Coordinates of N, CA and C in Angstrom, one line a residue:
M1 N -8.6 48.0 17.1 CA -8.6 46.9 17.7 C -9.3 45.9 18.1
P2 N -8.5 44.7 18.0 CA -10.2 43.8 17.7 C -10.7 43.6 18.9
K3 N -12.1 42.9 19.1 CA -12.7 43.0 20.0 C -11.4 41.5 20.5
L4 N -12.1 41.8 22.4 CA -11.1 40.4 22.7 C -12.3 38.9 22.1
G5 N -13.5 39.1 22.4 CA -14.4 38.1 21.9 C -13.5 37.1 20.5
N6 N -13.1 38.5 19.2 CA -12.9 37.5 18.2 C -11.1 36.9 18.6
V7 N -10.9 37.4 19.6 CA -9.4 37.4 19.9 C -9.8 35.8 20.5
R8 N -10.2 35.5 21.5 CA -10.7 34.4 22.5 C -11.1 32.8 20.9
A9 N -12.1 33.9 20.0 CA -12.3 32.6 19.2 C -11.6 32.3 18.0
L10 N -10.2 33.6 17.6 CA -9.3 33.1 16.8 C -8.2 31.9 18.1
A11 N -8.2 32.1 19.0 CA -6.8 31.2 20.0 C -7.6 30.3 19.6
A12 N -9.3 29.8 19.5 CA -9.4 28.8 20.0 C -9.4 27.8 18.9
L13 N -10.1 28.8 18.1 CA -9.9 27.8 16.7 C -8.2 27.5 16.2
I14 N -7.3 28.1 16.6 CA -6.1 27.8 16.5 C -5.4 26.7 17.4
L15 N -6.2 26.7 18.8 CA -5.8 25.2 18.9 C -6.4 23.5 18.6
V16 N -7.8 24.1 18.4 CA -8.2 22.5 17.6 C -8.3 22.2 16.5
V17 N -7.3 23.7 15.5 CA -6.0 22.8 14.4 C -5.1 22.0 15.3
L18 N -4.1 22.8 15.7 CA -3.0 22.1 16.9 C -3.6 21.0 16.8
A19 N -4.0 20.9 17.6 CA -5.4 19.3 18.3 C -5.2 18.4 17.1
L20 N -5.7 18.8 16.0 CA -6.2 18.2 15.0 C -5.0 17.6 14.2
L21 N -3.9 18.7 14.1 CA -2.7 18.0 13.5 C -1.6 17.4 14.1
A22 N -1.6 17.7 16.1 CA -1.5 16.2 16.5 C -1.8 14.5 16.4
W23 N -3.4 15.2 16.2 CA -4.0 14.1 16.3 C -3.8 12.7 14.9
E24 N -3.7 13.9 14.1 CA -3.1 13.4 12.4 C -1.5 12.5 13.0
A25 N -1.1 13.4 13.4 CA 0.9 13.1 13.4 C 0.9 11.6 13.8
R26 N 0.3 11.4 14.5 CA 0.1 10.2 16.0 C -0.4 9.5 15.3
R27 N -1.5 8.9 14.2 CA -2.1 8.9 13.8 C -1.4 7.5 12.9
E28 N -0.4 9.2 11.9 CA 0.3 8.5 10.9 C 1.3 7.9 11.4
L29 N 1.6 7.9 12.2 CA 3.0 7.2 12.9 C 2.8 5.8 13.1
S30 N 1.5 5.8 13.7 CA 0.8 4.6 14.1 C 0.8 3.8 12.7
L31 N 0.2 4.5 11.6 CA 0.4 3.3 10.6 C 1.5 3.2 9.8
D32 N 2.5 4.1 9.7 CA 3.4 3.7 9.3 C 4.4 2.8 10.1
H33 N 3.9 2.6 11.2 CA 5.3 1.5 12.1 C 4.4 0.3 11.4
R34 N 2.9 0.7 11.7 CA 2.2 -0.9 11.0 C 2.8 -1.8 9.7
L35 N 3.0 -0.5 9.3 CA 2.8 -0.9 7.3 C 4.2 -1.5 7.5
S36 N 5.4 -0.4 8.0 CA 6.6 -0.9 7.9 C 6.9 -2.2 8.8
G37 N 6.0 -2.9 9.5 CA 6.0 -4.5 10.2 C 5.7 -4.7 9.7
V38 N 4.8 -4.5 8.2 CA 4.5 -5.6 6.9 C 5.3 -5.5 6.2
A39 N 6.1 -5.0 5.6 CA 7.0 -4.9 4.4 C 8.5 -5.3 4.7
G40 N 8.8 -5.5 6.0 CA 9.6 -5.6 6.5 C 9.7 -7.3 6.7
E41 N 8.7 -8.1 7.2 CA 8.7 -9.6 6.7 C 9.2 -9.6 5.5
I42 N 8.6 -9.0 4.4 CA 8.9 -9.5 3.1 C 10.5 -9.7 2.5
V43 N 10.8 -7.9 3.0 CA 12.1 -7.6 2.7 C 13.1 -8.8 3.3
G44 N 12.8 -9.0 4.8 CA 14.2 -9.4 5.7 C 14.7 -8.7 6.4
R45 N 14.4 -7.4 6.7 CA 15.3 -6.8 7.5 C 14.1 -5.4 7.7
H46 N 15.3 -4.3 8.5 CA 14.2 -3.3 9.0 C 14.4 -2.2 7.8
V47 N 13.0 -2.0 7.7 CA 12.2 -1.1 6.3 C 11.2 0.0 7.0
S48 N 11.2 1.1 6.3 CA 10.5 1.9 6.2 C 9.0 2.1 5.5
V49 N 8.0 2.6 6.1 CA 6.8 3.4 5.4 C 6.4 4.2 5.6
D50 N 6.9 5.0 4.6 CA 6.6 6.4 4.4 C 5.0 6.9 4.3
C51 N 4.0 7.3 4.6 CA 2.5 7.8 4.6 C 2.8 8.9 4.6
P52 N 2.0 10.3 3.5 CA 1.6 12.0 4.1 C 1.0 12.0 5.5
G53 N 1.5 13.0 5.8 CA 0.6 13.3 6.7 C -0.2 14.3 6.0
F54 N -1.3 15.2 6.6 CA -2.4 15.9 6.6 C -1.9 16.7 5.2
L55 N -0.8 17.8 6.0 CA 0.0 19.0 5.2 C 0.8 18.6 4.1
R56 N 1.4 17.1 3.9 CA 2.0 16.9 2.4 C 1.0 15.8 1.5
G57 N -0.2 15.8 2.2 CA -1.2 14.9 0.9 C -2.4 15.8 0.3
L58 N -2.3 17.2 1.3 CA -3.0 17.7 0.7 C -2.5 18.4 -1.4
V59 N -1.0 18.2 -1.1 CA -0.1 18.4 -3.1 C 0.0 17.1 -3.2
D60 N 0.3 15.5 -2.3 CA 0.5 14.6 -3.3 C -0.6 14.2 -3.9
I61 N -0.1 14.4 -5.6 CA -0.8 14.1 -6.8 C 0.5 13.3 -7.5
S62 N 1.4 12.5 -6.7 CA 2.3 12.1 -8.0 C 1.9 10.7 -8.5
G63 N 0.3 10.1 -8.4 CA -0.4 9.4 -9.5 C 0.6 7.6 -9.3
H64 N 2.0 7.4 -8.7 CA 2.4 6.2 -9.2 C 2.4 5.0 -8.1
G65 N 1.7 5.5 -7.0 CA 1.2 4.5 -5.7 C 2.3 4.7 -4.9
G66 N 3.7 4.2 -4.7 CA 4.4 4.3 -4.2 C 6.0 4.7 -5.1
S67 N 7.0 4.9 -4.0 CA 8.9 5.1 -4.5 C 9.2 4.2 -4.2
V68 N 10.5 4.0 -4.1 CA 11.8 3.6 -3.5 C 12.5 4.5 -4.4
M69 N 13.8 4.9 -4.1 CA 14.8 5.2 -4.5 C 16.1 4.3 -4.3
F70 N 16.8 4.4 -5.1 CA 18.0 3.2 -5.7 C 19.3 4.6 -6.2
D71 N 20.1 3.7 -5.2 CA 22.0 4.4 -5.7 C 22.3 4.3 -6.3
A72 N 23.7 4.6 -7.2 CA 24.4 4.8 -8.2 C 24.3 3.0 -8.4
N73 N 25.1 2.7 -7.2 CA 25.4 1.4 -7.3 C 24.5 0.2 -7.5
G74 N 22.8 0.5 -7.3 CA 21.9 0.1 -7.2 C 21.4 -0.6 -6.3
N75 N 21.3 -0.1 -4.6 CA 21.4 -0.2 -3.6 C 20.1 0.2 -3.1
P76 N 18.9 -0.2 -3.0 CA 17.6 0.0 -2.5 C 18.1 1.2 -1.5
S77 N 17.0 2.0 -1.3 CA 17.1 2.9 0.2 C 16.3 2.1 1.7
S78 N 16.2 2.4 2.8 CA 15.5 1.6 3.5 C 14.0 2.2 3.9
T79 N 13.8 3.1 2.5 CA 12.7 3.6 3.2 C 11.6 3.6 1.9
T80 N 10.0 3.1 1.9 CA 9.5 3.6 0.4 C 8.1 4.3 1.1
H81 N 7.9 5.7 0.4 CA 7.1 6.3 0.2 C 5.8 6.2 -0.5
L82 N 4.5 6.0 -0.3 CA 3.5 6.0 -0.3 C 2.8 6.7 -0.6
E83 N 1.9 6.6 -1.5 CA 0.9 7.9 -2.0 C -0.2 8.3 -1.3
T84 N -1.0 9.5 -0.3 CA -2.3 9.2 0.4 C -3.9 8.5 -0.2
S85 N -3.7 8.1 -1.2 CA -4.8 7.4 -1.6 C -4.5 6.2 -1.4
V86 N -3.4 5.2 -1.3 CA -2.8 4.2 -1.0 C -3.0 4.0 0.5
C87 N -2.0 4.8 1.1 CA -2.1 5.0 2.9 C -3.8 4.6 3.1
H88 N -4.7 5.7 2.9 CA -5.8 5.4 2.9 C -6.4 4.2 2.8
D89 N -6.3 3.4 2.2 CA -6.9 2.6 1.4 C -6.7 1.0 2.4
L90 N -5.0 1.0 2.9 CA -4.6 0.1 3.3 C -5.0 0.7 4.9
S91 N -5.4 2.0 5.2 CA -5.9 1.8 6.8 C -7.1 1.5 6.9
A92 N -8.5 1.3 5.5 CA -9.0 0.8 5.9 C -9.8 -0.3 5.5
Y93 N -8.4 -1.1 5.5 CA -8.4 -2.3 4.8 C -8.9 -3.2 5.9
G94 N -9.4 -2.9 6.7 CA -9.5 -4.5 8.1 C -11.3 -3.6 8.1
S95 N -11.9 -2.4 7.5 CA -13.1 -2.3 7.3 C -13.5 -2.4 6.5
T96 N -13.0 -2.5 5.6 CA -13.2 -2.5 3.6 C -13.2 -3.8 4.0
R97 N -12.9 -4.8 4.3 CA -12.2 -6.0 4.1 C -14.3 -6.8 4.9
K98 N -14.4 -6.3 6.0 CA -15.8 -6.6 6.4 C -17.0 -6.2 5.6
R99 N -17.2 -5.6 4.5 CA -18.3 -5.5 4.3 C -18.7 -6.5 3.7
A100 N -19.9 -6.5 3.4 CA -20.6 -7.6 2.3 C -20.2 -7.9 0.8
D101 N -19.7 -6.9 0.0 CA -19.5 -6.9 -1.1 C -18.1 -7.1 -1.5
F102 N -17.2 -7.4 -0.3 CA -16.3 -7.8 -0.3 C -15.5 -9.2 -0.8
A103 N -17.0 -10.1 -1.0 CA -16.8 -11.1 -0.7 C -16.4 -11.7 -2.3
C104 N -17.0 -10.5 -3.3 CA -16.5 -10.7 -4.6 C -15.2 -10.6 -5.0
V105 N -14.2 -10.6 -4.1 CA -12.5 -11.2 -4.3 C -12.8 -11.8 -4.9
F106 N -13.4 -13.5 -4.2 CA -13.6 -14.5 -4.4 C -13.6 -15.1 -6.2
G107 N -14.1 -14.0 -6.6 CA -14.2 -14.1 -8.1 C -13.4 -13.4 -9.1
S108 N -13.9 -13.6 -10.5 CA -12.7 -12.7 -11.5 C -13.5 -12.2 -12.2
T109 N -14.6 -11.1 -11.4 CA -14.9 -10.0 -12.1 C -14.6 -8.9 -11.3
A110 N -14.8 -8.1 -12.1 CA -14.7 -6.6 -11.2 C -15.1 -6.2 -9.7
C111 N -15.3 -5.9 -8.9 CA -15.7 -5.7 -7.9 C -16.0 -3.9 -7.6
S112 N -16.4 -4.0 -6.2 CA -17.0 -2.2 -6.3 C -15.8 -0.9 -6.4
D113 N -15.5 -0.2 -6.8 CA -14.7 0.7 -6.4 C -13.6 0.6 -5.3
K114 N -14.4 0.5 -4.3 CA -13.5 0.7 -2.6 C -12.8 -0.8 -2.8
V115 N -13.5 -1.5 -3.3 CA -13.2 -2.8 -3.0 C -11.4 -3.2 -3.5
E116 N -11.9 -3.2 -5.0 CA -11.0 -2.9 -5.9 C -9.7 -1.6 -5.4
R117 N -9.6 -0.4 -4.9 CA -9.2 0.5 -4.5 C -7.8 -0.5 -3.2
A118 N -8.7 -1.3 -2.4 CA -8.2 -2.0 -1.5 C -7.5 -3.2 -2.0
V119 N -8.3 -3.8 -3.1 CA -6.9 -5.0 -3.2 C -6.0 -4.0 -4.1
Y120 N -5.7 -2.8 -5.0 CA -4.6 -2.1 -5.8 C -3.7 -1.9 -4.1
A121 N -4.4 -1.6 -3.2 CA -3.3 -0.8 -2.1 C -2.5 -2.1 -1.6
V122 N -3.4 -3.1 -1.3 CA -2.0 -4.7 -0.6 C -1.5 -4.5 -1.9
L123 N -1.9 -4.3 -3.2 CA -0.2 -4.9 -4.5 C 0.6 -3.8 -4.6
V124 N -0.1 -2.5 -4.0 CA 1.1 -1.5 -4.1 C 2.4 -1.6 -3.2
L125 N 2.0 -2.1 -1.5 CA 2.3 -2.0 -0.3 C 3.8 -3.9 -1.3
S126 N 2.9 -4.7 -1.6 CA 3.4 -5.4 -1.6 C 4.7 -5.2 -2.7
H127 N 4.0 -4.2 -3.6 CA 5.0 -4.1 -5.2 C 6.5 -3.2 -4.8
E128 N 6.0 -2.2 -3.6 CA 7.1 -1.5 -3.1 C 8.1 -2.0 -2.2
S129 N 7.3 -3.1 -1.5 CA 8.2 -4.1 -1.2 C 9.2 -4.8 -1.6
Q130 N 9.2 -5.4 -3.3 CA 10.1 -5.8 -4.0 C 11.1 -5.1 -4.1
H131 N 10.9 -3.5 -4.3 CA 11.9 -3.0 -4.5 C 12.7 -2.5 -3.7
L132 N 12.3 -2.7 -1.9 CA 12.8 -2.5 -1.1 C 13.8 -3.9 -0.8
R133 N 13.6 -4.8 -1.7 CA 14.4 -6.0 -1.6 C 15.7 -6.1 -2.2
G134 N 15.4 -4.7 -3.4 CA 16.4 -5.0 -4.2 C 16.1 -5.2 -5.5
V135 N 14.9 -5.2 -5.9 CA 14.2 -5.5 -7.1 C 14.3 -4.8 -8.2
Q136 N 14.7 -3.8 -9.0 CA 14.6 -3.0 -9.6 C 14.0 -2.8 -10.7
D137 N 14.2 -4.4 -11.4 CA 13.2 -4.3 -12.8 C 11.4 -4.3 -12.1
E138 N 10.8 -3.1 -13.0 CA 9.1 -3.3 -12.6 C 8.4 -4.8 -13.1
S139 N 8.8 -5.3 -14.0 CA 8.2 -6.5 -14.5 C 8.0 -7.6 -13.5
A140 N 9.4 -7.9 -13.0 CA 10.1 -8.7 -11.9 C 9.5 -8.4 -10.4
A141 N 9.5 -6.9 -10.7 CA 8.5 -6.6 -8.9 C 7.3 -7.1 -8.9
Q142 N 6.9 -6.9 -10.4 CA 4.9 -7.0 -9.9 C 4.7 -8.2 -9.7
C143 N 5.5 -9.2 -10.4 CA 5.1 -10.6 -10.4 C 5.8 -11.1 -9.2
Y144 N 6.6 -10.8 -8.7 CA 6.9 -11.2 -7.1 C 5.7 -10.6 -5.8
A145 N 5.7 -9.4 -5.8 CA 4.3 -9.1 -5.4 C 3.1 -9.8 -5.3
I146 N 2.7 -10.0 -6.8 CA 1.6 -10.8 -6.8 C 1.5 -12.1 -5.9
Q147 N 3.1 -12.6 -6.2 CA 2.9 -14.0 -5.1 C 3.4 -13.5 -4.0
T148 N 3.5 -12.0 -2.9 CA 3.2 -12.0 -1.7 C 2.2 -10.9 -1.0
M149 N 1.1 -10.9 -2.4 CA -0.1 -10.3 -1.9 C -0.8 -11.1 0.0
A150 N -0.4 -12.2 -0.6 CA -1.3 -13.3 0.3 C -0.7 -12.9 1.5
Q151 N -0.1 -12.6 1.6 CA 1.0 -12.4 2.7 C 0.7 -11.1 3.6
V152 N 0.9 -10.2 2.9 CA 0.2 -8.4 2.7 C -0.9 -8.4 3.4
A153 N -1.9 -9.0 2.2 CA -3.4 -9.7 2.8 C -3.7 -10.2 4.5
G154 N -3.3 -11.1 4.6 CA -3.0 -11.6 5.7 C -3.1 -10.7 7.0
R155 N -1.5 -10.0 6.8 CA -1.6 -9.3 7.6 C -2.0 -8.2 8.1
L156 N -2.7 -7.5 7.0 CA -3.8 -6.3 7.2 C -5.1 -6.8 8.1
G157 N -5.5 -8.2 7.8 CA -6.3 -9.2 8.2 C -7.2 -9.7 8.0
S158 N -6.5 -10.4 6.5 CA -7.7 -11.3 5.9 C -6.9 -12.4 6.1
P159 N -8.2 -13.5 6.7 CA -7.4 -15.2 6.6 C -7.1 -15.3 5.5
P160 N -6.8 -16.7 6.0 CA -6.1 -17.0 4.8 C -6.6 -17.8 3.8
A161 N -7.8 -18.2 3.5 CA -8.7 -18.4 1.6 C -8.8 -16.7 1.7
E162 N -9.4 -16.2 1.9 CA -9.7 -14.4 1.4 C -8.2 -14.0 1.1
A163 N -7.0 -14.2 2.0 CA -5.8 -13.4 1.5 C -5.5 -13.9 0.3
S164 N -5.9 -14.9 0.0 CA -4.9 -15.7 -1.6 C -6.0 -15.5 -2.5
A165 N -7.4 -16.0 -2.0 CA -8.4 -14.8 -3.6 C -8.4 -13.6 -3.5
V166 N -7.5 -12.3 -2.5 CA -7.1 -11.2 -3.2 C -6.3 -11.2 -4.5
A167 N -4.8 -12.1 -4.2 CA -4.4 -12.0 -4.8 C -4.5 -12.5 -6.4
A168 N -5.0 -13.4 -6.1 CA -5.6 -13.9 -7.1 C -6.7 -13.5 -8.3
H169 N -7.5 -12.3 -7.2 CA -8.1 -11.9 -8.0 C -7.5 -10.1 -8.6
F170 N -6.7 -9.7 -8.1 CA -5.9 -9.1 -8.6 C -4.9 -9.4 -10.3
L171 N -4.9 -10.8 -9.5 CA -3.8 -11.7 -11.2 C -5.0 -11.4 -12.3
A172 N -6.0 -11.9 -12.2 CA -7.4 -12.1 -12.9 C -8.0 -10.8 -13.3
V173 N -8.2 -9.9 -12.7 CA -9.0 -8.4 -13.0 C -8.4 -7.4 -12.9
S174 N -7.3 -7.2 -12.4 CA -6.3 -6.0 -12.9 C -5.2 -5.7 -13.2
Q175 N -4.6 -6.7 -13.3 CA -2.7 -6.8 -14.3 C -3.5 -6.8 -15.8
P176 N -4.0 -7.3 -16.1 CA -3.9 -6.9 -17.8 C -4.0 -6.3 -17.8
H177 N -5.1 -4.8 -17.0 CA -5.0 -3.7 -17.5 C -4.2 -2.2 -16.9
M178 N -3.0 -3.1 -16.2 CA -1.5 -2.4 -16.4 C -0.6 -2.2 -17.1
P179 N 0.0 -0.8 -17.0 CA 0.9 -0.4 -18.3 C 1.8 -1.3 -18.7
T180 N 2.6 -1.0 -19.4 CA 3.5 -2.0 -20.3 C 4.3 -2.7 -19.1
E181 N 5.3 -1.3 -18.6 CA 6.1 -1.9 -17.9 C 5.9 -3.2 -16.6
Y182 N 4.8 -3.3 -16.3 CA 4.4 -3.5 -15.4 C 4.2 -5.5 -16.0
E183 N 3.9 -5.3 -17.0 CA 3.3 -7.0 -17.8 C 4.8 -7.9 -16.9
L184 N 3.9 -9.1 -16.8 CA 4.4 -9.9 -16.5 C 5.0 -10.8 -17.9
S185 N 6.3 -11.2 -17.5 CA 7.1 -11.9 -18.2 C 6.5 -13.7 -18.4
D186 N 7.0 -14.7 -19.4 CA 6.9 -15.7 -19.3 C 7.4 -16.2 -18.2
G187 N 8.3 -16.1 -17.7 CA 8.7 -16.9 -16.5 C 8.2 -16.5 -15.0
C188 N 6.8 -15.3 -15.0 CA 6.2 -15.7 -14.2 C 4.7 -16.2 -14.1
A189 N 5.0 -17.6 -13.8 CA 4.3 -18.6 -13.8 C 4.6 -19.7 -12.6
D190 N 3.9 -20.5 -12.5 CA 3.8 -21.5 -11.4 C 5.1 -22.9 -12.2
G191 N 6.3 -22.3 -11.6 CA 7.5 -23.5 -11.9 C 8.2 -22.6 -12.6
G192 N 7.7 -21.4 -12.8 CA 8.6 -20.0 -13.8 C 10.2 -19.9 -13.1
S193 N 10.5 -19.2 -13.7 CA 11.7 -19.1 -13.4 C 11.8 -17.6 -12.1
L194 N 10.5 -17.1 -12.3 CA 10.1 -16.0 -11.0 C 9.3 -17.0 -9.9
D195 N 9.2 -17.6 -10.3 CA 8.1 -18.4 -9.0 C 8.8 -18.8 -8.1
L196 N 8.3 -17.4 -6.9 CA 9.2 -17.8 -5.5 C 9.1 -18.7 -4.8
N197 N 8.3 -19.7 -5.0 CA 8.2 -21.0 -4.1 C 7.8 -22.5 -5.3
P198 N 8.7 -22.8 -5.7 CA 8.4 -23.6 -6.9 C 8.2 -25.0 -6.4
Q199 N 8.4 -25.0 -5.6 CA 8.2 -26.8 -4.9 C 6.7 -26.5 -4.0
S200 N 5.7 -25.4 -4.5 CA 4.6 -25.5 -3.9 C 3.7 -25.7 -5.7
T201 N 2.8 -25.8 -5.5 CA 2.2 -25.9 -6.9 C 1.0 -24.9 -6.8
G202 N 0.5 -23.7 -5.8 CA -0.7 -23.1 -5.7 C 0.0 -21.8 -6.1
W203 N -0.4 -21.1 -7.1 CA 0.1 -19.7 -8.2 C -1.7 -19.0 -7.5
P204 N -1.2 -17.5 -7.6 CA -0.1 -17.6 -7.1 C 0.4 -16.8 -5.8

């Protein structure tokens, strides 16, 4: 028969675990709500961003950054599922951009791993938002995503100049190393067929 002290210790441990799970669930919902608002501004309708909670995060090994499902008629879902690491970097974006080494986004050479992850997370949220808009082609979605990265970065806390630098930095440093299906077409240029703001001379 277990001793009373052991039972109490086990009960206390269970309460702690339940409290941590409840706190994590609340934090997850808060992040989902915030990111959904950012994506919704790009998409122009109500959409949802789903970040894995603690338990799902333990087995989240997709490695795709994010995903949006399309039905047989090519209509997008209203939800994008982001992987754990991307959600973590988006959640930490505000604190990451306050680091002294974040200033390297104003240049065209690779930054620290933490800063590059933050920049990539901005790209992923922007990219999946394009799929939520109904863009299925990965190359086109990538082109549009790079053009809306500044908007995403701004909503996450970057002032205008820094937000624009984040997009330009990704385009110069990370985009050349993206997989083939994410390569940019000739129309992805200032004044090109995929330019979201052809009246503007700013790029991206």
